[in-house]
Amino acid sequence: MQELVLQSQQRNYPIFIGQGLIQQQHNIQSFCTGDKVLIVSNPQIASHYAESVKALFSDKTHHIYLIAEGENEKNLANYSAILDYLIKHQFRRNDCLIALGGGVIGDLGGFVAASYQRGMNLIQLPTSLLAQVDSSVGGKTAVNHPQGKNLIGAFYQPHAVLIDLNTLATLPQREYISGLAEIVKYAILGEAKILELLQTNTDKIIQRDPLILEQLIYLSCAKKADVVAQDETEKGARALLNLGHSFGHAIEKISQYAQYLHGEAVAIGLHMAINLSQLKGMLSEINAEQYHQLLSNLGLPQKTNCCKKPAEILDAMLLDKKNLNHKYRLILPTDSTCVIVEEPNNVLLSQAIEMQITLD
Ligand SMILES: NC(=O)c1ccc[n+]([C@@H]2O[C@H](COP(=O)([O-])OP(=O)(O)OC[C@H]3O[C@@H](n4cnc5c(N)ncnc54)[C@H](O)[C@@H]3O)[C@@H](O)[C@H]2O)c1
């Protein structure tokens, strides 16, 4: 087992990473100081892992709250219903909510924990690769609104994160590959060790080699923890973690969240960011090519047919809440790191998008 500590103003907390952690007795229990735990999950994930999680907290009274599967469930109705449940069962602030699932469960459960009695104990137990390398760490919690994703939420750091790689065994392959896009993002942000591991072990990674995966998850969480420690509430450096995401969110939105998984849309967005950087002369051809190659070698999509013209993506990007004052605000890779660029040249931006549009 490996352990990292994320240091933030709200609290410092451990991130435990290893194989079989939910089956082992473990000091995770110490993060639940009350006498009750509420496991929030969905039926499929709970069928695999809820019993182990209950055994892990064997000295507590267990409750389990299941929501249906899917992004649409990250909504205010479920948020409110879970709060009703906590009130009805007289949970206290030092009781613990355990978010057992992917990013949907983590974001929803996290927001409930953030607001119940002004903040209750929260353990993130991520079971998708995306959640293990990204959403469970760093304290962003949210639900969606009909007008847009993640419009209602809070920064609320968990009290601990328990990443058990063995839970990935039941994750569908498409979801798994989609999660790899966020790991590539850390590589392009300048994490040379991640880049090297991805490039030299591509086949093993696709086959979920646990030793390589453990290293990748550890390095990804370490990078995220480092950035969050510098900028907990995204006033500056944390925005770099949105590399590829402005494009990706626009692609998801245009395709009505039905065609692409989050990581797949981010992968296409990464290609667009790489194109733009190269067109602007900020990224060498050799580095651009190795990033494009890596994304496609991992089996991530390269092109989108979500629209015929770049203008549709540009319009959707302007609505992204990460844009300040209705200007495009993009993260672009350079040869050693990434930088924030505002209002980039619109002609080049259109060209960079068009290179990844296919009419097929
Ligand atoms: N808070 C953040 O910092 C942050 C960062 C990135 C993404 N997100 C959010 O995360 C969400 C996407 O997360 P996701 O990709 O994990 O999607 P998800 O939570 O919908 O999980 C993907 C699918 O995999 C299934 N699943 C998850 N773990 C499984 C397992 N071990 N075995 C079998 N099935 C499993 C889920 O039931 C679901 O069908 C989005 O809502 C996004 O906005 C949040």
PDB file of C-alpha atoms in Angstrom, residues 81-356:
ATOM      1  CA  ALA A  81     -33.418  12.751  -0.887  1.00  0.00           C
ATOM      2  CA  ILE A  82     -30.093  11.728   0.681  1.00  0.00           C
ATOM      3  CA  LEU A  83     -30.256  14.720   3.032  1.00  0.00           C
ATOM      4  CA  ASP A  84     -33.801  13.638   3.994  1.00  0.00           C
ATOM      5  CA  TYR A  85     -32.444  10.185   4.750  1.00  0.00           C
ATOM      6  CA  LEU A  86     -29.636  11.546   6.955  1.00  0.00           C
ATOM      7  CA  ILE A  87     -32.095  13.717   8.886  1.00  0.00           C
ATOM      8  CA  LYS A  88     -34.616  10.902   9.262  1.00  0.00           C
ATOM      9  CA  HIS A  89     -31.946   8.576  10.666  1.00  0.00           C
ATOM     10  CA  GLN A  90     -30.478  11.248  12.919  1.00  0.00           C
ATOM     11  CA  PHE A  91     -26.986  11.262  11.517  1.00  0.00           C
ATOM     12  CA  ARG A  92     -24.571  13.615  13.217  1.00  0.00           C
ATOM     13  CA  ARG A  93     -21.686  15.584  11.822  1.00  0.00           C
ATOM     14  CA  ASN A  94     -19.070  13.113  13.048  1.00  0.00           C
ATOM     15  CA  ASP A  95     -20.865  10.183  11.408  1.00  0.00           C
ATOM     16  CA  CYS A  96     -19.472   9.296   8.043  1.00  0.00           C
ATOM     17  CA  LEU A  97     -20.672   9.316   4.462  1.00  0.00           C
ATOM     18  CA  ILE A  98     -18.771   6.880   2.251  1.00  0.00           C
ATOM     19  CA  ALA A  99     -19.019   7.603  -1.471  1.00  0.00           C
ATOM     20  CA  LEU A 100     -18.559   4.173  -3.077  1.00  0.00           C
ATOM     21  CA  GLY A 101     -18.506   4.535  -6.844  1.00  0.00           C
ATOM     22  CA  GLY A 102     -17.330   6.553  -9.810  1.00  0.00           C
ATOM     23  CA  GLY A 103     -17.284  10.316 -10.204  1.00  0.00           C
ATOM     24  CA  VAL A 104     -21.084  10.582 -10.211  1.00  0.00           C
ATOM     25  CA  ILE A 105     -21.393   9.048  -6.745  1.00  0.00           C
ATOM     26  CA  GLY A 106     -18.292  10.889  -5.507  1.00  0.00           C
ATOM     27  CA  ASP A 107     -19.513  14.320  -6.631  1.00  0.00           C
ATOM     28  CA  LEU A 108     -23.072  13.802  -5.368  1.00  0.00           C
ATOM     29  CA  GLY A 109     -22.094  12.139  -2.082  1.00  0.00           C
ATOM     30  CA  GLY A 110     -19.387  14.730  -1.551  1.00  0.00           C
ATOM     31  CA  PHE A 111     -21.849  17.599  -1.953  1.00  0.00           C
ATOM     32  CA  VAL A 112     -24.279  15.986   0.484  1.00  0.00           C
ATOM     33  CA  ALA A 113     -21.447  15.594   3.023  1.00  0.00           C
ATOM     34  CA  ALA A 114     -20.382  19.203   2.420  1.00  0.00           C
ATOM     35  CA  SER A 115     -23.772  20.576   3.311  1.00  0.00           C
ATOM     36  CA  TYR A 116     -25.225  18.202   5.907  1.00  0.00           C
ATOM     37  CA  GLN A 117     -24.926  20.021   9.234  1.00  0.00           C
ATOM     38  CA  ARG A 118     -22.349  22.276   7.537  1.00  0.00           C
ATOM     39  CA  GLY A 119     -20.069  19.369   6.781  1.00  0.00           C
ATOM     40  CA  MET A 120     -19.974  15.743   7.925  1.00  0.00           C
ATOM     41  CA  ASN A 121     -17.168  13.202   7.754  1.00  0.00           C
ATOM     42  CA  LEU A 122     -16.543  12.023   4.206  1.00  0.00           C
ATOM     43  CA  ILE A 123     -14.570   9.100   2.830  1.00  0.00           C
ATOM     44  CA  GLN A 124     -14.159   8.835  -0.917  1.00  0.00           C
ATOM     45  CA  LEU A 125     -13.913   5.227  -2.081  1.00  0.00           C
ATOM     46  CA  PRO A 126     -13.560   5.596  -5.856  1.00  0.00           C
ATOM     47  CA  THR A 127     -14.202   2.579  -8.068  1.00  0.00           C
ATOM     48  CA  SER A 128     -13.718   3.930 -11.614  1.00  0.00           C
ATOM     49  CA  LEU A 129     -10.295   4.795 -12.982  1.00  0.00           C
ATOM     50  CA  LEU A 130     -11.405   8.364 -13.609  1.00  0.00           C
ATOM     51  CA  ALA A 131     -12.494   8.727  -9.999  1.00  0.00           C
ATOM     52  CA  GLN A 132      -9.290   7.098  -8.711  1.00  0.00           C
ATOM     53  CA  VAL A 133      -6.966   9.465 -10.560  1.00  0.00           C
ATOM     54  CA  ASP A 134      -9.055  12.583 -10.550  1.00  0.00           C
ATOM     55  CA  SER A 135     -12.507  13.202  -9.100  1.00  0.00           C
ATOM     56  CA  SER A 136     -12.088  11.623  -5.635  1.00  0.00           C
ATOM     57  CA  VAL A 137      -9.103  13.850  -4.844  1.00  0.00           C
ATOM     58  CA  GLY A 138      -9.183  17.608  -4.409  1.00  0.00           C
ATOM     59  CA  GLY A 139     -12.583  18.379  -2.944  1.00  0.00           C
ATOM     60  CA  LYS A 140     -14.707  19.451  -5.907  1.00  0.00           C
ATOM     61  CA  THR A 141     -18.262  18.292  -5.260  1.00  0.00           C
ATOM     62  CA  ALA A 142     -21.352  19.094  -7.297  1.00  0.00           C
ATOM     63  CA  VAL A 143     -24.666  18.200  -8.809  1.00  0.00           C
ATOM     64  CA  ASN A 144     -25.910  19.105 -12.279  1.00  0.00           C
ATOM     65  CA  HIS A 145     -28.664  21.563 -13.150  1.00  0.00           C
ATOM     66  CA  PRO A 146     -30.820  21.238 -16.291  1.00  0.00           C
ATOM     67  CA  GLN A 147     -28.917  24.293 -17.594  1.00  0.00           C
ATOM     68  CA  GLY A 148     -25.504  22.713 -17.199  1.00  0.00           C
ATOM     69  CA  LYS A 149     -23.135  20.269 -15.532  1.00  0.00           C
ATOM     70  CA  ASN A 150     -21.764  20.833 -12.028  1.00  0.00           C
ATOM     71  CA  LEU A 151     -23.498  24.210 -11.690  1.00  0.00           C
ATOM     72  CA  ILE A 152     -24.326  23.653  -8.000  1.00  0.00           C
ATOM     73  CA  GLY A 153     -21.646  22.485  -5.618  1.00  0.00           C
ATOM     74  CA  ALA A 154     -18.943  23.213  -3.090  1.00  0.00           C
ATOM     75  CA  PHE A 155     -15.269  22.747  -2.441  1.00  0.00           C
ATOM     76  CA  TYR A 156     -15.266  20.155   0.334  1.00  0.00           C
ATOM     77  CA  GLN A 157     -12.200  18.056   0.972  1.00  0.00           C
ATOM     78  CA  PRO A 158     -12.787  14.452   2.047  1.00  0.00           C
ATOM     79  CA  HIS A 159     -11.375  13.198   5.356  1.00  0.00           C
ATOM     80  CA  ALA A 160      -9.681  10.278   3.597  1.00  0.00           C
ATOM     81  CA  VAL A 161      -9.547   8.637   0.165  1.00  0.00           C
ATOM     82  CA  LEU A 162      -9.250   4.860  -0.152  1.00  0.00           C
ATOM     83  CA  ILE A 163      -8.231   3.694  -3.626  1.00  0.00           C
ATOM     84  CA  ASP A 164      -8.477  -0.064  -4.029  1.00  0.00           C
ATOM     85  CA  LEU A 165      -7.224  -1.059  -7.471  1.00  0.00           C
ATOM     86  CA  ASN A 166      -9.018  -4.395  -7.231  1.00  0.00           C
ATOM     87  CA  THR A 167     -12.348  -2.605  -7.627  1.00  0.00           C
ATOM     88  CA  LEU A 168     -11.327  -1.858 -11.210  1.00  0.00           C
ATOM     89  CA  ALA A 169     -11.746  -5.568 -12.022  1.00  0.00           C
ATOM     90  CA  THR A 170     -15.465  -5.088 -12.649  1.00  0.00           C
ATOM     91  CA  LEU A 171     -15.178  -1.768 -14.494  1.00  0.00           C
ATOM     92  CA  PRO A 172     -16.195  -2.098 -18.178  1.00  0.00           C
ATOM     93  CA  GLN A 173     -13.229  -1.750 -20.570  1.00  0.00           C
ATOM     94  CA  ARG A 174     -14.639   1.330 -22.306  1.00  0.00           C
ATOM     95  CA  GLU A 175     -14.926   3.125 -18.941  1.00  0.00           C
ATOM     96  CA  TYR A 176     -11.415   2.029 -18.051  1.00  0.00           C
ATOM     97  CA  ILE A 177      -9.853   3.320 -21.289  1.00  0.00           C
ATOM     98  CA  SER A 178     -11.788   6.569 -20.908  1.00  0.00           C
ATOM     99  CA  GLY A 179     -10.185   7.081 -17.471  1.00  0.00           C
ATOM    100  CA  LEU A 180      -6.732   6.830 -19.043  1.00  0.00           C
ATOM    101  CA  ALA A 181      -7.329  10.213 -20.719  1.00  0.00           C
ATOM    102  CA  GLU A 182      -6.980  11.952 -17.349  1.00  0.00           C
ATOM    103  CA  ILE A 183      -3.654  10.183 -16.771  1.00  0.00           C
ATOM    104  CA  VAL A 184      -2.408  11.343 -20.188  1.00  0.00           C
ATOM    105  CA  LYS A 185      -3.454  14.838 -19.116  1.00  0.00           C
ATOM    106  CA  TYR A 186      -1.032  14.690 -16.160  1.00  0.00           C
ATOM    107  CA  ALA A 187       1.721  13.481 -18.497  1.00  0.00           C
ATOM    108  CA  ILE A 188       1.171  16.457 -20.832  1.00  0.00           C
ATOM    109  CA  LEU A 189       1.124  18.782 -17.826  1.00  0.00           C
ATOM    110  CA  GLY A 190       4.795  17.901 -17.501  1.00  0.00           C
ATOM    111  CA  GLU A 191       4.922  14.715 -15.417  1.00  0.00           C
ATOM    112  CA  ALA A 192       7.788  13.020 -17.236  1.00  0.00           C
ATOM    113  CA  LYS A 193       7.607   9.810 -15.193  1.00  0.00           C
ATOM    114  CA  ILE A 194       3.919   9.343 -16.091  1.00  0.00           C
ATOM    115  CA  LEU A 195       4.688   9.994 -19.757  1.00  0.00           C
ATOM    116  CA  GLU A 196       7.472   7.426 -19.731  1.00  0.00           C
ATOM    117  CA  LEU A 197       5.332   4.788 -18.010  1.00  0.00           C
ATOM    118  CA  LEU A 198       2.499   5.341 -20.473  1.00  0.00           C
ATOM    119  CA  GLN A 199       4.763   5.179 -23.498  1.00  0.00           C
ATOM    120  CA  THR A 200       6.771   2.146 -22.469  1.00  0.00           C
ATOM    121  CA  ASN A 201       3.929   0.011 -21.076  1.00  0.00           C
ATOM    122  CA  THR A 202       1.008   0.770 -23.364  1.00  0.00           C
ATOM    123  CA  ASP A 203      -0.123  -2.838 -23.866  1.00  0.00           C
ATOM    124  CA  LYS A 204       0.239  -3.738 -20.191  1.00  0.00           C
ATOM    125  CA  ILE A 205      -1.791  -0.679 -19.254  1.00  0.00           C
ATOM    126  CA  ILE A 206      -4.581  -1.599 -21.658  1.00  0.00           C
ATOM    127  CA  GLN A 207      -4.570  -5.043 -20.005  1.00  0.00           C
ATOM    128  CA  ARG A 208      -4.715  -3.388 -16.544  1.00  0.00           C
ATOM    129  CA  ASP A 209      -1.359  -4.590 -15.211  1.00  0.00           C
ATOM    130  CA  PRO A 210      -1.795  -3.853 -11.487  1.00  0.00           C
ATOM    131  CA  LEU A 211       1.802  -2.897 -10.718  1.00  0.00           C
ATOM    132  CA  ILE A 212       2.014  -0.319 -13.491  1.00  0.00           C
ATOM    133  CA  LEU A 213      -1.477   0.932 -12.688  1.00  0.00           C
ATOM    134  CA  GLU A 214      -0.608   1.417  -9.041  1.00  0.00           C
ATOM    135  CA  GLN A 215       2.347   3.584 -10.035  1.00  0.00           C
ATOM    136  CA  LEU A 216       0.246   5.582 -12.486  1.00  0.00           C
ATOM    137  CA  ILE A 217      -2.517   6.155  -9.938  1.00  0.00           C
ATOM    138  CA  TYR A 218      -0.016   7.139  -7.264  1.00  0.00           C
ATOM    139  CA  LEU A 219       1.790   9.608  -9.554  1.00  0.00           C
ATOM    140  CA  SER A 220      -1.502  11.042 -10.831  1.00  0.00           C
ATOM    141  CA  CYS A 221      -2.852  11.592  -7.309  1.00  0.00           C
ATOM    142  CA  ALA A 222       0.490  13.079  -6.241  1.00  0.00           C
ATOM    143  CA  LYS A 223       0.327  15.569  -9.106  1.00  0.00           C
ATOM    144  CA  LYS A 224      -3.267  16.466  -8.339  1.00  0.00           C
ATOM    145  CA  ALA A 225      -2.526  16.800  -4.615  1.00  0.00           C
ATOM    146  CA  ASP A 226       0.393  19.082  -5.382  1.00  0.00           C
ATOM    147  CA  VAL A 227      -1.682  21.383  -7.589  1.00  0.00           C
ATOM    148  CA  VAL A 228      -4.640  21.450  -5.169  1.00  0.00           C
ATOM    149  CA  ALA A 229      -2.309  22.284  -2.269  1.00  0.00           C
ATOM    150  CA  GLN A 230      -1.186  25.371  -4.200  1.00  0.00           C
ATOM    151  CA  ASP A 231      -4.651  26.471  -5.241  1.00  0.00           C
ATOM    152  CA  GLU A 232      -7.525  24.778  -3.452  1.00  0.00           C
ATOM    153  CA  THR A 233     -10.376  26.786  -4.936  1.00  0.00           C
ATOM    154  CA  GLU A 234      -9.112  27.219  -8.479  1.00  0.00           C
ATOM    155  CA  LYS A 235      -8.044  30.836  -8.440  1.00  0.00           C
ATOM    156  CA  GLY A 236      -4.885  30.108 -10.425  1.00  0.00           C
ATOM    157  CA  ALA A 237      -2.700  27.027 -10.920  1.00  0.00           C
ATOM    158  CA  ARG A 238      -5.531  24.510 -10.446  1.00  0.00           C
ATOM    159  CA  ALA A 239      -7.012  25.688 -13.746  1.00  0.00           C
ATOM    160  CA  LEU A 240      -4.149  23.830 -15.455  1.00  0.00           C
ATOM    161  CA  LEU A 241      -5.899  20.576 -14.543  1.00  0.00           C
ATOM    162  CA  ASN A 242      -8.578  21.587 -17.056  1.00  0.00           C
ATOM    163  CA  LEU A 243      -6.233  20.869 -19.959  1.00  0.00           C
ATOM    164  CA  GLY A 244      -8.374  19.547 -22.823  1.00  0.00           C
ATOM    165  CA  HIS A 245     -11.560  20.034 -20.806  1.00  0.00           C
ATOM    166  CA  SER A 246     -12.988  23.214 -22.388  1.00  0.00           C
ATOM    167  CA  PHE A 247     -13.011  21.445 -25.744  1.00  0.00           C
ATOM    168  CA  GLY A 248     -14.141  18.190 -24.118  1.00  0.00           C
ATOM    169  CA  HIS A 249     -17.049  19.760 -22.246  1.00  0.00           C
ATOM    170  CA  ALA A 250     -18.237  21.441 -25.462  1.00  0.00           C
ATOM    171  CA  ILE A 251     -18.112  18.093 -27.306  1.00  0.00           C
ATOM    172  CA  GLU A 252     -20.056  16.391 -24.495  1.00  0.00           C
ATOM    173  CA  LYS A 253     -22.635  19.153 -24.475  1.00  0.00           C
ATOM    174  CA  ILE A 254     -23.201  19.204 -28.248  1.00  0.00           C
ATOM    175  CA  SER A 255     -23.607  15.437 -28.258  1.00  0.00           C
ATOM    176  CA  GLN A 256     -26.031  15.746 -25.321  1.00  0.00           C
ATOM    177  CA  TYR A 257     -23.857  13.643 -23.035  1.00  0.00           C
ATOM    178  CA  ALA A 258     -24.966  10.564 -24.978  1.00  0.00           C
ATOM    179  CA  GLN A 259     -22.155   9.811 -27.419  1.00  0.00           C
ATOM    180  CA  TYR A 260     -18.954  10.134 -25.419  1.00  0.00           C
ATOM    181  CA  LEU A 261     -17.778   9.213 -21.962  1.00  0.00           C
ATOM    182  CA  HIS A 262     -16.133  12.115 -20.158  1.00  0.00           C
ATOM    183  CA  GLY A 263     -12.579  10.852 -20.720  1.00  0.00           C
ATOM    184  CA  GLU A 264     -13.265  10.171 -24.397  1.00  0.00           C
ATOM    185  CA  ALA A 265     -14.393  13.767 -24.948  1.00  0.00           C
ATOM    186  CA  VAL A 266     -11.370  14.993 -22.960  1.00  0.00           C
ATOM    187  CA  ALA A 267      -9.075  12.897 -25.193  1.00  0.00           C
ATOM    188  CA  ILE A 268     -10.446  14.602 -28.324  1.00  0.00           C
ATOM    189  CA  GLY A 269     -10.088  17.916 -26.471  1.00  0.00           C
ATOM    190  CA  LEU A 270      -6.451  17.117 -25.707  1.00  0.00           C
ATOM    191  CA  HIS A 271      -5.807  16.582 -29.422  1.00  0.00           C
ATOM    192  CA  MET A 272      -7.368  20.003 -30.122  1.00  0.00           C
ATOM    193  CA  ALA A 273      -5.265  21.720 -27.437  1.00  0.00           C
ATOM    194  CA  ILE A 274      -2.121  20.066 -28.832  1.00  0.00           C
ATOM    195  CA  ASN A 275      -3.050  21.220 -32.366  1.00  0.00           C
ATOM    196  CA  LEU A 276      -3.584  24.794 -31.238  1.00  0.00           C
ATOM    197  CA  SER A 277      -0.345  24.912 -29.315  1.00  0.00           C
ATOM    198  CA  GLN A 278       1.571  23.608 -32.291  1.00  0.00           C
ATOM    199  CA  LEU A 279      -0.162  26.068 -34.660  1.00  0.00           C
ATOM    200  CA  LYS A 280       0.792  28.916 -32.316  1.00  0.00           C
ATOM    201  CA  GLY A 281       4.403  27.776 -32.287  1.00  0.00           C
ATOM    202  CA  MET A 282       4.325  26.917 -28.582  1.00  0.00           C
ATOM    203  CA  LEU A 283       4.842  23.167 -28.983  1.00  0.00           C
ATOM    204  CA  SER A 284       7.351  21.374 -31.203  1.00  0.00           C
ATOM    205  CA  GLU A 285       6.183  18.974 -33.890  1.00  0.00           C
ATOM    206  CA  ILE A 286       8.009  16.102 -32.212  1.00  0.00           C
ATOM    207  CA  ASN A 287       6.256  16.585 -28.873  1.00  0.00           C
ATOM    208  CA  ALA A 288       2.879  17.189 -30.499  1.00  0.00           C
ATOM    209  CA  GLU A 289       3.286  13.977 -32.461  1.00  0.00           C
ATOM    210  CA  GLN A 290       4.254  11.893 -29.423  1.00  0.00           C
ATOM    211  CA  TYR A 291       1.194  13.132 -27.493  1.00  0.00           C
ATOM    212  CA  HIS A 292      -1.168  12.434 -30.405  1.00  0.00           C
ATOM    213  CA  GLN A 293       0.397   8.988 -30.806  1.00  0.00           C
ATOM    214  CA  LEU A 294       0.118   8.151 -27.117  1.00  0.00           C
ATOM    215  CA  LEU A 295      -3.586   9.018 -27.004  1.00  0.00           C
ATOM    216  CA  SER A 296      -4.364   6.864 -30.010  1.00  0.00           C
ATOM    217  CA  ASN A 297      -2.128   3.963 -28.882  1.00  0.00           C
ATOM    218  CA  LEU A 298      -4.152   3.801 -25.658  1.00  0.00           C
ATOM    219  CA  GLY A 299      -7.314   3.334 -27.719  1.00  0.00           C
ATOM    220  CA  LEU A 300      -8.812   6.751 -27.003  1.00  0.00           C
ATOM    221  CA  PRO A 301     -10.869   8.444 -29.737  1.00  0.00           C
ATOM    222  CA  GLN A 302      -9.138  11.043 -31.888  1.00  0.00           C
ATOM    223  CA  LYS A 303     -11.907  12.641 -33.927  1.00  0.00           C
ATOM    224  CA  THR A 304     -15.480  13.711 -33.379  1.00  0.00           C
ATOM    225  CA  ASN A 305     -18.510  13.846 -35.643  1.00  0.00           C
ATOM    226  CA  CYS A 306     -20.554  15.710 -33.037  1.00  0.00           C
ATOM    227  CA  CYS A 307     -20.746  18.695 -35.375  1.00  0.00           C
ATOM    228  CA  LYS A 308     -19.836  19.663 -38.914  1.00  0.00           C
ATOM    229  CA  LYS A 309     -18.175  23.000 -38.197  1.00  0.00           C
ATOM    230  CA  PRO A 310     -15.814  24.297 -35.485  1.00  0.00           C
ATOM    231  CA  ALA A 311     -18.230  27.183 -34.820  1.00  0.00           C
ATOM    232  CA  GLU A 312     -20.559  24.844 -32.920  1.00  0.00           C
ATOM    233  CA  ILE A 313     -17.781  23.809 -30.575  1.00  0.00           C
ATOM    234  CA  LEU A 314     -16.607  27.424 -30.243  1.00  0.00           C
ATOM    235  CA  ASP A 315     -20.119  28.544 -29.269  1.00  0.00           C
ATOM    236  CA  ALA A 316     -20.468  25.787 -26.695  1.00  0.00           C
ATOM    237  CA  MET A 317     -17.023  26.624 -25.305  1.00  0.00           C
ATOM    238  CA  LEU A 318     -18.025  30.226 -24.643  1.00  0.00           C
ATOM    239  CA  LEU A 319     -20.682  28.952 -22.238  1.00  0.00           C
ATOM    240  CA  ASP A 320     -18.137  26.962 -20.229  1.00  0.00           C
ATOM    241  CA  LYS A 321     -18.117  28.299 -16.678  1.00  0.00           C
ATOM    242  CA  LYS A 322     -14.320  28.264 -16.730  1.00  0.00           C
ATOM    243  CA  ASN A 323     -14.259  31.121 -19.239  1.00  0.00           C
ATOM    244  CA  LEU A 324     -13.881  34.475 -17.570  1.00  0.00           C
ATOM    245  CA  ASN A 325     -15.832  37.452 -18.947  1.00  0.00           C
ATOM    246  CA  HIS A 326     -16.956  35.501 -22.011  1.00  0.00           C
ATOM    247  CA  LYS A 327     -13.450  35.145 -23.386  1.00  0.00           C
ATOM    248  CA  TYR A 328     -11.941  31.831 -24.361  1.00  0.00           C
ATOM    249  CA  ARG A 329      -9.649  30.661 -21.595  1.00  0.00           C
ATOM    250  CA  LEU A 330      -7.602  27.664 -22.602  1.00  0.00           C
ATOM    251  CA  ILE A 331      -4.844  25.554 -21.180  1.00  0.00           C
ATOM    252  CA  LEU A 332      -2.214  24.872 -23.799  1.00  0.00           C
ATOM    253  CA  PRO A 333       0.785  22.536 -23.646  1.00  0.00           C
ATOM    254  CA  THR A 334       4.307  23.800 -24.213  1.00  0.00           C
ATOM    255  CA  ASP A 335       7.365  21.580 -24.550  1.00  0.00           C
ATOM    256  CA  SER A 336       7.853  21.355 -20.783  1.00  0.00           C
ATOM    257  CA  THR A 337       4.572  22.254 -19.071  1.00  0.00           C
ATOM    258  CA  CYS A 338       1.204  23.926 -19.761  1.00  0.00           C
ATOM    259  CA  VAL A 339       0.123  27.541 -19.654  1.00  0.00           C
ATOM    260  CA  ILE A 340      -3.157  29.440 -19.432  1.00  0.00           C
ATOM    261  CA  VAL A 341      -3.959  31.414 -22.576  1.00  0.00           C
ATOM    262  CA  GLU A 342      -6.820  33.898 -22.829  1.00  0.00           C
ATOM    263  CA  GLU A 343      -8.497  34.890 -26.073  1.00  0.00           C
ATOM    264  CA  PRO A 344      -6.269  32.914 -28.391  1.00  0.00           C
ATOM    265  CA  ASN A 345      -6.307  33.683 -32.075  1.00  0.00           C
ATOM    266  CA  ASN A 346      -9.762  32.595 -33.280  1.00  0.00           C
ATOM    267  CA  VAL A 347      -8.588  31.573 -36.751  1.00  0.00           C
ATOM    268  CA  LEU A 348      -6.015  29.174 -35.333  1.00  0.00           C
ATOM    269  CA  LEU A 349      -8.482  27.984 -32.697  1.00  0.00           C
ATOM    270  CA  SER A 350     -11.008  27.062 -35.420  1.00  0.00           C
ATOM    271  CA  GLN A 351      -8.288  25.329 -37.382  1.00  0.00           C
ATOM    272  CA  ALA A 352      -7.178  23.321 -34.335  1.00  0.00           C
ATOM    273  CA  ILE A 353     -10.754  22.152 -33.753  1.00  0.00           C
ATOM    274  CA  GLU A 354     -11.414  21.401 -37.412  1.00  0.00           C
ATOM    275  CA  MET A 355      -8.416  19.040 -37.544  1.00  0.00           C
ATOM    276  CA  GLN A 356     -10.286  16.688 -35.178  1.00  0.00           C
TER     277      GLN A 356
END
